[in-house]
Amino acid sequence: MLVLSTILVFLTAFLAAAAAVVVGWVILLRRSGLTTQLWPADLDDSQGTPRLLKNEELSTISLLAALLARFDFVKSVNAQLAEADLSWSLGRLTAMMLLAGAFGMAVFAKLSFVPSWGVLVAGGTAAYLPYAYVLRRRKVRLGRFEEQFPDALDYLSRALRAGHPFAVSLEMLTGENVAPLSLEMRRTFDERQLGLSWDQALENLARRVPLVDVSFFAAAVQIHTRTGGKLGEVLGRLAETIRERCALRGEIRSIAAHGRLTGKVLTLMPLFVAGVMTLVNPDYLLILLANPYGKDLIMAAVVCLILAHLVIRKIVDIRI
């Protein structure tokens, strides 16, 4: 019976969230005076730029695809999915967030000590988890690319000094390195082989890998293709600069490790103290559950602990 009621609550929450999204979309269309259209309009390339990849649908569900196409965050989220090297569509990510939020609300709604506003907070947090996974995977992938990039620049520098053309050096690089750097460099090389200019291929690389070092690399190669010069020496100096910045970043992280550890201790200490007090004197904390405002106080304390931990992490996250 408990399982059946949980499933019913879950389905109700999911349908309510989906209905709210649809109603919001209809209201948005009416206020903006736009005509309803189930399929997003095909984008024509009027600038004559060659297209090498097919346009991906936002979702296999036409209504959801038309709804997502109305918002401005679609491009940024699609870019984050590509940077995380995930084959998910935006519609799939949205559906996962709705399902996770509905499931979180269904589970926490069955807990008697969670207030009604706590159920909404738990549902919102659960809905954020799939997007948080995308951001985490993106961060790890870009970090691995940044670690591999100085060695790749040294490889290109040595190949250019040995007399190889840049295209041949880049092709050799794709066979020597591992993912994700080899995949991105292979895409750049394939785009050049399929007809794009070096400027366009390198701009696409800088767009797929939003790192300052990659932008410097793209700018150096673009300038070299226009004006000439000793590209091998430039890439060697760029690799040395990146290594020095990575060493400085490592020193700063070691200094900030004390702050991160302090944040973890301050976050876990109230939970540890509450657990010890429950074992020593259970009636001391059970009064909060008996009091009508106790549940609100407990949930507010948990939310404040999470927010404080995030603030401390933001403070000690020093970027260079």
PDB file of C-alpha atoms in Angstrom:
ATOM      1  CA  MET A   1       0.000   0.000   0.000  1.00  0.00           C
ATOM      2  CA  LEU A   2       2.859   2.347   0.816  1.00  0.00           C
ATOM      3  CA  VAL A   3       4.533   1.626  -2.509  1.00  0.00           C
ATOM      4  CA  LEU A   4       1.281   2.218  -4.410  1.00  0.00           C
ATOM      5  CA  SER A   5       0.648   5.524  -2.674  1.00  0.00           C
ATOM      6  CA  THR A   6       4.235   6.625  -3.369  1.00  0.00           C
ATOM      7  CA  ILE A   7       3.823   5.797  -7.059  1.00  0.00           C
ATOM      8  CA  LEU A   8       0.552   7.742  -7.214  1.00  0.00           C
ATOM      9  CA  VAL A   9       2.118  10.761  -5.559  1.00  0.00           C
ATOM     10  CA  PHE A  10       5.059  10.536  -7.949  1.00  0.00           C
ATOM     11  CA  LEU A  11       2.828  10.401 -11.032  1.00  0.00           C
ATOM     12  CA  THR A  12       0.694  13.254  -9.738  1.00  0.00           C
ATOM     13  CA  ALA A  13       3.724  15.444  -9.104  1.00  0.00           C
ATOM     14  CA  PHE A  14       5.198  14.648 -12.531  1.00  0.00           C
ATOM     15  CA  LEU A  15       1.940  15.361 -14.366  1.00  0.00           C
ATOM     16  CA  ALA A  16       1.494  18.584 -12.393  1.00  0.00           C
ATOM     17  CA  ALA A  17       5.000  19.744 -13.324  1.00  0.00           C
ATOM     18  CA  ALA A  18       4.466  18.851 -16.984  1.00  0.00           C
ATOM     19  CA  ALA A  19       1.085  20.601 -17.015  1.00  0.00           C
ATOM     20  CA  ALA A  20       2.637  23.709 -15.449  1.00  0.00           C
ATOM     21  CA  VAL A  21       5.290  23.777 -18.185  1.00  0.00           C
ATOM     22  CA  VAL A  22       2.676  23.456 -20.936  1.00  0.00           C
ATOM     23  CA  VAL A  23       0.438  26.143 -19.411  1.00  0.00           C
ATOM     24  CA  GLY A  24       3.411  28.472 -19.035  1.00  0.00           C
ATOM     25  CA  TRP A  25       4.326  27.915 -22.677  1.00  0.00           C
ATOM     26  CA  VAL A  26       0.781  28.695 -23.869  1.00  0.00           C
ATOM     27  CA  ILE A  27       0.664  31.872 -21.769  1.00  0.00           C
ATOM     28  CA  LEU A  28       4.047  32.928 -23.120  1.00  0.00           C
ATOM     29  CA  LEU A  29       2.879  32.415 -26.693  1.00  0.00           C
ATOM     30  CA  ARG A  30      -0.302  34.416 -26.177  1.00  0.00           C
ATOM     31  CA  ARG A  31       1.472  37.330 -24.517  1.00  0.00           C
ATOM     32  CA  SER A  32       4.149  37.501 -27.193  1.00  0.00           C
ATOM     33  CA  GLY A  33       1.614  37.183 -30.025  1.00  0.00           C
ATOM     34  CA  LEU A  34       3.484  34.271 -31.591  1.00  0.00           C
ATOM     35  CA  THR A  35       1.705  31.590 -33.558  1.00  0.00           C
ATOM     36  CA  THR A  36       1.809  28.091 -32.222  1.00  0.00           C
ATOM     37  CA  GLN A  37       4.003  25.719 -34.132  1.00  0.00           C
ATOM     38  CA  LEU A  38       4.601  22.121 -33.178  1.00  0.00           C
ATOM     39  CA  TRP A  39       7.872  21.774 -35.054  1.00  0.00           C
ATOM     40  CA  PRO A  40      10.652  24.362 -34.742  1.00  0.00           C
ATOM     41  CA  ALA A  41      11.319  26.212 -37.948  1.00  0.00           C
ATOM     42  CA  ASP A  42      14.271  24.943 -39.926  1.00  0.00           C
ATOM     43  CA  LEU A  43      17.183  27.293 -39.870  1.00  0.00           C
ATOM     44  CA  ASP A  44      18.391  28.253 -43.326  1.00  0.00           C
ATOM     45  CA  ASP A  45      22.009  29.180 -43.775  1.00  0.00           C
ATOM     46  CA  SER A  46      21.776  32.499 -45.581  1.00  0.00           C
ATOM     47  CA  GLN A  47      25.419  33.455 -44.987  1.00  0.00           C
ATOM     48  CA  GLY A  48      26.830  30.724 -47.175  1.00  0.00           C
ATOM     49  CA  THR A  49      28.764  29.019 -44.376  1.00  0.00           C
ATOM     50  CA  PRO A  50      29.260  25.335 -45.195  1.00  0.00           C
ATOM     51  CA  ARG A  51      27.476  22.988 -42.834  1.00  0.00           C
ATOM     52  CA  LEU A  52      29.328  19.813 -41.900  1.00  0.00           C
ATOM     53  CA  LEU A  53      26.979  18.434 -39.254  1.00  0.00           C
ATOM     54  CA  LYS A  54      23.252  17.803 -39.313  1.00  0.00           C
ATOM     55  CA  ASN A  55      20.965  19.849 -37.102  1.00  0.00           C
ATOM     56  CA  GLU A  56      20.070  17.938 -33.946  1.00  0.00           C
ATOM     57  CA  GLU A  57      16.527  17.993 -32.621  1.00  0.00           C
ATOM     58  CA  LEU A  58      15.970  19.416 -29.185  1.00  0.00           C
ATOM     59  CA  SER A  59      13.608  16.543 -28.409  1.00  0.00           C
ATOM     60  CA  THR A  60      11.834  13.710 -30.155  1.00  0.00           C
ATOM     61  CA  ILE A  61       8.582  15.053 -28.655  1.00  0.00           C
ATOM     62  CA  SER A  62       7.417  17.800 -30.967  1.00  0.00           C
ATOM     63  CA  LEU A  63       5.577  19.783 -28.296  1.00  0.00           C
ATOM     64  CA  LEU A  64       8.571  19.762 -25.951  1.00  0.00           C
ATOM     65  CA  ALA A  65      10.929  20.664 -28.805  1.00  0.00           C
ATOM     66  CA  ALA A  66       8.746  23.631 -29.786  1.00  0.00           C
ATOM     67  CA  LEU A  67       8.574  24.743 -26.157  1.00  0.00           C
ATOM     68  CA  LEU A  68      12.337  24.551 -25.596  1.00  0.00           C
ATOM     69  CA  ALA A  69      13.052  26.385 -28.841  1.00  0.00           C
ATOM     70  CA  ARG A  70      11.339  29.495 -27.422  1.00  0.00           C
ATOM     71  CA  PHE A  71      13.898  29.990 -24.656  1.00  0.00           C
ATOM     72  CA  ASP A  72      17.312  31.615 -24.865  1.00  0.00           C
ATOM     73  CA  PHE A  73      19.104  29.135 -22.608  1.00  0.00           C
ATOM     74  CA  VAL A  74      18.830  26.363 -25.196  1.00  0.00           C
ATOM     75  CA  LYS A  75      22.110  27.223 -26.932  1.00  0.00           C
ATOM     76  CA  SER A  76      24.111  27.460 -23.718  1.00  0.00           C
ATOM     77  CA  VAL A  77      22.770  24.180 -22.327  1.00  0.00           C
ATOM     78  CA  ASN A  78      23.368  22.415 -25.649  1.00  0.00           C
ATOM     79  CA  ALA A  79      26.924  23.755 -25.603  1.00  0.00           C
ATOM     80  CA  GLN A  80      27.405  22.434 -22.065  1.00  0.00           C
ATOM     81  CA  LEU A  81      26.143  18.993 -23.122  1.00  0.00           C
ATOM     82  CA  ALA A  82      28.614  18.985 -26.013  1.00  0.00           C
ATOM     83  CA  GLU A  83      31.451  20.141 -23.751  1.00  0.00           C
ATOM     84  CA  ALA A  84      30.594  17.311 -21.343  1.00  0.00           C
ATOM     85  CA  ASP A  85      30.756  14.862 -24.284  1.00  0.00           C
ATOM     86  CA  LEU A  86      27.209  13.630 -23.665  1.00  0.00           C
ATOM     87  CA  SER A  87      24.910  12.464 -26.428  1.00  0.00           C
ATOM     88  CA  TRP A  88      21.826  13.619 -24.526  1.00  0.00           C
ATOM     89  CA  SER A  89      19.362  15.939 -26.158  1.00  0.00           C
ATOM     90  CA  LEU A  90      18.012  18.936 -24.311  1.00  0.00           C
ATOM     91  CA  GLY A  91      14.577  17.310 -24.197  1.00  0.00           C
ATOM     92  CA  ARG A  92      16.041  14.229 -22.546  1.00  0.00           C
ATOM     93  CA  LEU A  93      17.817  16.334 -19.932  1.00  0.00           C
ATOM     94  CA  THR A  94      14.620  18.277 -19.252  1.00  0.00           C
ATOM     95  CA  ALA A  95      12.616  15.066 -18.882  1.00  0.00           C
ATOM     96  CA  MET A  96      15.219  13.657 -16.488  1.00  0.00           C
ATOM     97  CA  MET A  97      15.050  16.816 -14.387  1.00  0.00           C
ATOM     98  CA  LEU A  98      11.243  16.650 -14.256  1.00  0.00           C
ATOM     99  CA  LEU A  99      11.289  12.980 -13.323  1.00  0.00           C
ATOM    100  CA  ALA A 100      13.945  13.502 -10.648  1.00  0.00           C
ATOM    101  CA  GLY A 101      12.051  16.464  -9.194  1.00  0.00           C
ATOM    102  CA  ALA A 102       8.760  14.580  -9.157  1.00  0.00           C
ATOM    103  CA  PHE A 103      10.386  11.526  -7.580  1.00  0.00           C
ATOM    104  CA  GLY A 104      12.059  13.672  -4.913  1.00  0.00           C
ATOM    105  CA  MET A 105       8.790  15.384  -4.055  1.00  0.00           C
ATOM    106  CA  ALA A 106       6.980  12.018  -3.914  1.00  0.00           C
ATOM    107  CA  VAL A 107       9.549  10.542  -1.528  1.00  0.00           C
ATOM    108  CA  PHE A 108       9.814  13.528   0.816  1.00  0.00           C
ATOM    109  CA  ALA A 109       6.043  14.022   0.838  1.00  0.00           C
ATOM    110  CA  LYS A 110       5.718  10.651   2.596  1.00  0.00           C
ATOM    111  CA  LEU A 111       8.056  11.763   5.415  1.00  0.00           C
ATOM    112  CA  SER A 112       6.041  13.199   8.272  1.00  0.00           C
ATOM    113  CA  PHE A 113       8.875  15.324   9.694  1.00  0.00           C
ATOM    114  CA  VAL A 114       9.372  17.273   6.438  1.00  0.00           C
ATOM    115  CA  PRO A 115       7.257  20.448   6.099  1.00  0.00           C
ATOM    116  CA  SER A 116       5.397  21.297   2.912  1.00  0.00           C
ATOM    117  CA  TRP A 117       7.912  23.933   1.826  1.00  0.00           C
ATOM    118  CA  GLY A 118      10.684  21.407   2.507  1.00  0.00           C
ATOM    119  CA  VAL A 119       9.079  19.054  -0.020  1.00  0.00           C
ATOM    120  CA  LEU A 120       9.309  21.778  -2.665  1.00  0.00           C
ATOM    121  CA  VAL A 121      12.959  22.456  -1.780  1.00  0.00           C
ATOM    122  CA  ALA A 122      13.739  18.738  -1.949  1.00  0.00           C
ATOM    123  CA  GLY A 123      11.991  18.450  -5.317  1.00  0.00           C
ATOM    124  CA  GLY A 124      13.910  21.411  -6.710  1.00  0.00           C
ATOM    125  CA  THR A 125      17.186  19.979  -5.439  1.00  0.00           C
ATOM    126  CA  ALA A 126      16.436  16.576  -6.959  1.00  0.00           C
ATOM    127  CA  ALA A 127      15.515  18.230 -10.261  1.00  0.00           C
ATOM    128  CA  TYR A 128      18.870  20.014 -10.286  1.00  0.00           C
ATOM    129  CA  LEU A 129      20.874  16.788  -9.876  1.00  0.00           C
ATOM    130  CA  PRO A 130      20.896  15.744 -13.611  1.00  0.00           C
ATOM    131  CA  TYR A 131      22.070  19.227 -14.602  1.00  0.00           C
ATOM    132  CA  ALA A 132      24.662  19.149 -11.814  1.00  0.00           C
ATOM    133  CA  TYR A 133      25.947  15.869 -13.258  1.00  0.00           C
ATOM    134  CA  VAL A 134      26.340  17.547 -16.661  1.00  0.00           C
ATOM    135  CA  LEU A 135      28.269  20.450 -15.120  1.00  0.00           C
ATOM    136  CA  ARG A 136      30.482  18.085 -13.131  1.00  0.00           C
ATOM    137  CA  ARG A 137      31.273  15.935 -16.166  1.00  0.00           C
ATOM    138  CA  ARG A 138      31.982  19.076 -18.195  1.00  0.00           C
ATOM    139  CA  LYS A 139      34.364  20.393 -15.533  1.00  0.00           C
ATOM    140  CA  VAL A 140      36.266  17.106 -15.344  1.00  0.00           C
ATOM    141  CA  ARG A 141      36.556  16.837 -19.129  1.00  0.00           C
ATOM    142  CA  LEU A 142      37.797  20.409 -19.551  1.00  0.00           C
ATOM    143  CA  GLY A 143      40.245  19.853 -16.703  1.00  0.00           C
ATOM    144  CA  ARG A 144      41.677  16.781 -18.430  1.00  0.00           C
ATOM    145  CA  PHE A 145      41.944  18.718 -21.687  1.00  0.00           C
ATOM    146  CA  GLU A 146      43.774  21.534 -19.914  1.00  0.00           C
ATOM    147  CA  GLU A 147      46.258  19.062 -18.412  1.00  0.00           C
ATOM    148  CA  GLN A 148      46.981  17.494 -21.809  1.00  0.00           C
ATOM    149  CA  PHE A 149      47.166  20.752 -23.737  1.00  0.00           C
ATOM    150  CA  PRO A 150      50.756  21.869 -22.838  1.00  0.00           C
ATOM    151  CA  ASP A 151      52.201  18.516 -23.953  1.00  0.00           C
ATOM    152  CA  ALA A 152      50.191  18.765 -27.169  1.00  0.00           C
ATOM    153  CA  LEU A 153      51.576  22.238 -27.865  1.00  0.00           C
ATOM    154  CA  ASP A 154      55.118  20.965 -27.276  1.00  0.00           C
ATOM    155  CA  TYR A 155      54.454  18.116 -29.696  1.00  0.00           C
ATOM    156  CA  LEU A 156      53.194  20.533 -32.362  1.00  0.00           C
ATOM    157  CA  SER A 157      56.153  22.844 -31.733  1.00  0.00           C
ATOM    158  CA  ARG A 158      58.681  20.035 -32.218  1.00  0.00           C
ATOM    159  CA  ALA A 159      56.877  18.749 -35.308  1.00  0.00           C
ATOM    160  CA  LEU A 160      56.851  22.220 -36.889  1.00  0.00           C
ATOM    161  CA  ARG A 161      60.533  22.750 -36.117  1.00  0.00           C
ATOM    162  CA  ALA A 162      61.259  19.393 -37.752  1.00  0.00           C
ATOM    163  CA  GLY A 163      59.773  20.729 -40.979  1.00  0.00           C
ATOM    164  CA  HIS A 164      56.290  19.195 -40.985  1.00  0.00           C
ATOM    165  CA  PRO A 165      53.349  21.358 -42.145  1.00  0.00           C
ATOM    166  CA  PHE A 166      50.804  22.328 -39.539  1.00  0.00           C
ATOM    167  CA  ALA A 167      48.117  20.027 -40.980  1.00  0.00           C
ATOM    168  CA  VAL A 168      50.451  17.024 -40.889  1.00  0.00           C
ATOM    169  CA  SER A 169      51.580  17.905 -37.354  1.00  0.00           C
ATOM    170  CA  LEU A 170      47.973  18.128 -36.191  1.00  0.00           C
ATOM    171  CA  GLU A 171      47.133  14.769 -37.764  1.00  0.00           C
ATOM    172  CA  MET A 172      50.148  13.182 -36.069  1.00  0.00           C
ATOM    173  CA  LEU A 173      49.039  14.699 -32.758  1.00  0.00           C
ATOM    174  CA  THR A 174      45.620  13.038 -32.949  1.00  0.00           C
ATOM    175  CA  GLY A 175      47.278   9.627 -33.076  1.00  0.00           C
ATOM    176  CA  GLU A 176      49.637  10.255 -30.164  1.00  0.00           C
ATOM    177  CA  ASN A 177      47.317  11.719 -27.520  1.00  0.00           C
ATOM    178  CA  VAL A 178      44.306  10.303 -25.711  1.00  0.00           C
ATOM    179  CA  ALA A 179      40.790  11.647 -25.267  1.00  0.00           C
ATOM    180  CA  PRO A 180      39.497  14.290 -24.873  1.00  0.00           C
ATOM    181  CA  LEU A 181      42.314  16.243 -26.580  1.00  0.00           C
ATOM    182  CA  SER A 182      42.761  13.762 -29.417  1.00  0.00           C
ATOM    183  CA  LEU A 183      39.020  13.805 -30.198  1.00  0.00           C
ATOM    184  CA  GLU A 184      38.817  17.592 -30.361  1.00  0.00           C
ATOM    185  CA  MET A 185      41.946  17.878 -32.481  1.00  0.00           C
ATOM    186  CA  ARG A 186      40.635  15.158 -34.785  1.00  0.00           C
ATOM    187  CA  ARG A 187      37.391  17.098 -35.224  1.00  0.00           C
ATOM    188  CA  THR A 188      39.373  20.215 -36.092  1.00  0.00           C
ATOM    189  CA  PHE A 189      41.485  18.327 -38.615  1.00  0.00           C
ATOM    190  CA  ASP A 190      38.429  16.655 -40.173  1.00  0.00           C
ATOM    191  CA  GLU A 191      36.643  19.994 -40.501  1.00  0.00           C
ATOM    192  CA  ARG A 192      39.656  21.373 -42.387  1.00  0.00           C
ATOM    193  CA  GLN A 193      39.754  18.307 -44.636  1.00  0.00           C
ATOM    194  CA  LEU A 194      36.038  18.676 -45.377  1.00  0.00           C
ATOM    195  CA  GLY A 195      36.379  22.212 -46.683  1.00  0.00           C
ATOM    196  CA  LEU A 196      36.427  24.663 -43.795  1.00  0.00           C
ATOM    197  CA  SER A 197      39.234  27.166 -43.564  1.00  0.00           C
ATOM    198  CA  TRP A 198      41.709  27.023 -40.713  1.00  0.00           C
ATOM    199  CA  ASP A 199      40.141  30.144 -39.215  1.00  0.00           C
ATOM    200  CA  GLN A 200      36.684  28.561 -39.083  1.00  0.00           C
ATOM    201  CA  ALA A 201      37.969  25.186 -37.854  1.00  0.00           C
ATOM    202  CA  LEU A 202      39.977  26.808 -35.050  1.00  0.00           C
ATOM    203  CA  GLU A 203      37.056  29.054 -34.088  1.00  0.00           C
ATOM    204  CA  ASN A 204      34.911  25.934 -33.780  1.00  0.00           C
ATOM    205  CA  LEU A 205      37.604  24.362 -31.582  1.00  0.00           C
ATOM    206  CA  ALA A 206      37.662  27.417 -29.312  1.00  0.00           C
ATOM    207  CA  ARG A 207      33.860  27.292 -29.140  1.00  0.00           C
ATOM    208  CA  ARG A 208      33.762  23.586 -28.252  1.00  0.00           C
ATOM    209  CA  VAL A 209      36.528  23.964 -25.642  1.00  0.00           C
ATOM    210  CA  PRO A 210      35.923  27.309 -23.862  1.00  0.00           C
ATOM    211  CA  LEU A 211      39.402  27.678 -22.349  1.00  0.00           C
ATOM    212  CA  VAL A 212      41.583  30.767 -22.536  1.00  0.00           C
ATOM    213  CA  ASP A 213      44.600  28.701 -23.595  1.00  0.00           C
ATOM    214  CA  VAL A 214      42.704  27.217 -26.535  1.00  0.00           C
ATOM    215  CA  SER A 215      41.669  30.709 -27.635  1.00  0.00           C
ATOM    216  CA  PHE A 216      45.327  31.797 -27.521  1.00  0.00           C
ATOM    217  CA  PHE A 217      46.301  28.756 -29.582  1.00  0.00           C
ATOM    218  CA  ALA A 218      43.594  29.448 -32.167  1.00  0.00           C
ATOM    219  CA  ALA A 219      44.600  33.126 -32.389  1.00  0.00           C
ATOM    220  CA  ALA A 220      48.304  32.227 -32.817  1.00  0.00           C
ATOM    221  CA  VAL A 221      47.590  29.814 -35.671  1.00  0.00           C
ATOM    222  CA  GLN A 222      45.202  32.254 -37.353  1.00  0.00           C
ATOM    223  CA  ILE A 223      47.782  35.037 -37.229  1.00  0.00           C
ATOM    224  CA  HIS A 224      50.422  32.663 -38.593  1.00  0.00           C
ATOM    225  CA  THR A 225      48.234  31.680 -41.562  1.00  0.00           C
ATOM    226  CA  ARG A 226      47.809  35.353 -42.449  1.00  0.00           C
ATOM    227  CA  THR A 227      51.183  36.924 -41.706  1.00  0.00           C
ATOM    228  CA  GLY A 228      53.590  34.003 -41.288  1.00  0.00           C
ATOM    229  CA  GLY A 229      56.249  33.679 -38.611  1.00  0.00           C
ATOM    230  CA  LYS A 230      57.825  31.051 -36.395  1.00  0.00           C
ATOM    231  CA  LEU A 231      54.753  29.233 -35.182  1.00  0.00           C
ATOM    232  CA  GLY A 232      56.799  26.512 -33.486  1.00  0.00           C
ATOM    233  CA  GLU A 233      58.480  28.978 -31.141  1.00  0.00           C
ATOM    234  CA  VAL A 234      55.166  30.667 -30.360  1.00  0.00           C
ATOM    235  CA  LEU A 235      53.536  27.361 -29.435  1.00  0.00           C
ATOM    236  CA  GLY A 236      56.528  26.394 -27.303  1.00  0.00           C
ATOM    237  CA  ARG A 237      56.334  29.644 -25.329  1.00  0.00           C
ATOM    238  CA  LEU A 238      52.580  29.233 -24.960  1.00  0.00           C
ATOM    239  CA  ALA A 239      53.079  25.722 -23.542  1.00  0.00           C
ATOM    240  CA  GLU A 240      55.628  27.058 -21.052  1.00  0.00           C
ATOM    241  CA  THR A 241      53.233  29.828 -19.972  1.00  0.00           C
ATOM    242  CA  ILE A 242      50.418  27.321 -19.459  1.00  0.00           C
ATOM    243  CA  ARG A 243      52.650  25.097 -17.307  1.00  0.00           C
ATOM    244  CA  GLU A 244      53.665  28.056 -15.135  1.00  0.00           C
ATOM    245  CA  ARG A 245      50.039  29.018 -14.643  1.00  0.00           C
ATOM    246  CA  CYS A 246      49.150  25.405 -13.761  1.00  0.00           C
ATOM    247  CA  ALA A 247      51.954  25.358 -11.189  1.00  0.00           C
ATOM    248  CA  LEU A 248      50.672  28.610  -9.688  1.00  0.00           C
ATOM    249  CA  ARG A 249      47.145  27.204  -9.620  1.00  0.00           C
ATOM    250  CA  GLY A 250      48.420  24.129  -7.783  1.00  0.00           C
ATOM    251  CA  GLU A 251      50.081  26.300  -5.137  1.00  0.00           C
ATOM    252  CA  ILE A 252      46.892  28.284  -4.635  1.00  0.00           C
ATOM    253  CA  ARG A 253      44.845  25.090  -4.324  1.00  0.00           C
ATOM    254  CA  SER A 254      47.217  23.772  -1.670  1.00  0.00           C
ATOM    255  CA  ILE A 255      46.867  27.019   0.280  1.00  0.00           C
ATOM    256  CA  ALA A 256      43.059  26.962  -0.081  1.00  0.00           C
ATOM    257  CA  ALA A 257      42.875  23.310   1.031  1.00  0.00           C
ATOM    258  CA  HIS A 258      42.680  24.486   4.645  1.00  0.00           C
ATOM    259  CA  GLY A 259      39.607  26.560   3.820  1.00  0.00           C
ATOM    260  CA  ARG A 260      37.909  23.649   2.045  1.00  0.00           C
ATOM    261  CA  LEU A 261      38.604  21.336   4.963  1.00  0.00           C
ATOM    262  CA  THR A 262      37.256  23.962   7.371  1.00  0.00           C
ATOM    263  CA  GLY A 263      34.057  24.189   5.327  1.00  0.00           C
ATOM    264  CA  LYS A 264      33.554  20.422   5.446  1.00  0.00           C
ATOM    265  CA  VAL A 265      34.156  20.322   9.203  1.00  0.00           C
ATOM    266  CA  LEU A 266      31.755  23.200   9.857  1.00  0.00           C
ATOM    267  CA  THR A 267      29.117  21.502   7.707  1.00  0.00           C
ATOM    268  CA  LEU A 268      29.398  18.066   9.311  1.00  0.00           C
ATOM    269  CA  MET A 269      29.900  19.210  12.902  1.00  0.00           C
ATOM    270  CA  PRO A 270      26.227  20.157  13.563  1.00  0.00           C
ATOM    271  CA  LEU A 271      25.109  16.793  12.174  1.00  0.00           C
ATOM    272  CA  PHE A 272      27.652  14.976  14.352  1.00  0.00           C
ATOM    273  CA  VAL A 273      26.594  16.916  17.444  1.00  0.00           C
ATOM    274  CA  ALA A 274      22.918  16.212  16.719  1.00  0.00           C
ATOM    275  CA  GLY A 275      23.657  12.490  16.342  1.00  0.00           C
ATOM    276  CA  VAL A 276      25.582  12.366  19.634  1.00  0.00           C
ATOM    277  CA  MET A 277      22.829  14.268  21.452  1.00  0.00           C
ATOM    278  CA  THR A 278      20.236  11.856  20.066  1.00  0.00           C
ATOM    279  CA  LEU A 279      22.184   8.893  21.458  1.00  0.00           C
ATOM    280  CA  VAL A 280      22.852  10.498  24.845  1.00  0.00           C
ATOM    281  CA  ASN A 281      19.460  12.114  25.421  1.00  0.00           C
ATOM    282  CA  PRO A 282      16.870  11.244  22.733  1.00  0.00           C
ATOM    283  CA  ASP A 283      14.102  13.296  24.351  1.00  0.00           C
ATOM    284  CA  TYR A 284      16.170  16.472  24.025  1.00  0.00           C
ATOM    285  CA  LEU A 285      15.750  16.662  20.239  1.00  0.00           C
ATOM    286  CA  LEU A 286      12.436  14.814  19.914  1.00  0.00           C
ATOM    287  CA  ILE A 287      10.721  17.919  21.246  1.00  0.00           C
ATOM    288  CA  LEU A 288      11.400  19.541  17.884  1.00  0.00           C
ATOM    289  CA  LEU A 289       9.314  16.865  16.164  1.00  0.00           C
ATOM    290  CA  ALA A 290       6.488  17.304  18.645  1.00  0.00           C
ATOM    291  CA  ASN A 291       6.429  21.087  18.303  1.00  0.00           C
ATOM    292  CA  PRO A 292       4.416  22.386  15.279  1.00  0.00           C
ATOM    293  CA  TYR A 293       7.305  24.677  14.308  1.00  0.00           C
ATOM    294  CA  GLY A 294      10.019  22.078  14.950  1.00  0.00           C
ATOM    295  CA  LYS A 295       9.899  20.586  11.472  1.00  0.00           C
ATOM    296  CA  ASP A 296      10.316  24.018   9.911  1.00  0.00           C
ATOM    297  CA  LEU A 297      13.307  24.731  12.144  1.00  0.00           C
ATOM    298  CA  ILE A 298      15.004  21.414  11.307  1.00  0.00           C
ATOM    299  CA  MET A 299      14.490  21.866   7.573  1.00  0.00           C
ATOM    300  CA  ALA A 300      15.664  25.486   7.726  1.00  0.00           C
ATOM    301  CA  ALA A 301      18.811  24.389   9.572  1.00  0.00           C
ATOM    302  CA  VAL A 302      19.576  21.751   6.911  1.00  0.00           C
ATOM    303  CA  VAL A 303      19.062  24.263   4.103  1.00  0.00           C
ATOM    304  CA  CYS A 304      21.286  26.815   5.859  1.00  0.00           C
ATOM    305  CA  LEU A 305      24.026  24.199   6.298  1.00  0.00           C
ATOM    306  CA  ILE A 306      23.964  23.383   2.588  1.00  0.00           C
ATOM    307  CA  LEU A 307      23.972  27.051   1.584  1.00  0.00           C
ATOM    308  CA  ALA A 308      26.828  27.815   3.981  1.00  0.00           C
ATOM    309  CA  HIS A 309      28.876  24.956   2.563  1.00  0.00           C
ATOM    310  CA  LEU A 310      28.330  26.250  -0.980  1.00  0.00           C
ATOM    311  CA  VAL A 311      29.314  29.779   0.067  1.00  0.00           C
ATOM    312  CA  ILE A 312      32.533  28.551   1.679  1.00  0.00           C
ATOM    313  CA  ARG A 313      33.397  26.543  -1.425  1.00  0.00           C
ATOM    314  CA  LYS A 314      32.802  29.621  -3.562  1.00  0.00           C
ATOM    315  CA  ILE A 315      35.045  31.737  -1.347  1.00  0.00           C
ATOM    316  CA  VAL A 316      37.999  29.326  -1.478  1.00  0.00           C
ATOM    317  CA  ASP A 317      37.579  28.682  -5.226  1.00  0.00           C
ATOM    318  CA  ILE A 318      40.242  31.094  -6.474  1.00  0.00           C
ATOM    319  CA  ARG A 319      40.551  31.246 -10.231  1.00  0.00           C
ATOM    320  CA  ILE A 320      43.557  32.417 -12.206  1.00  0.00           C
TER     321      ILE A 320
END
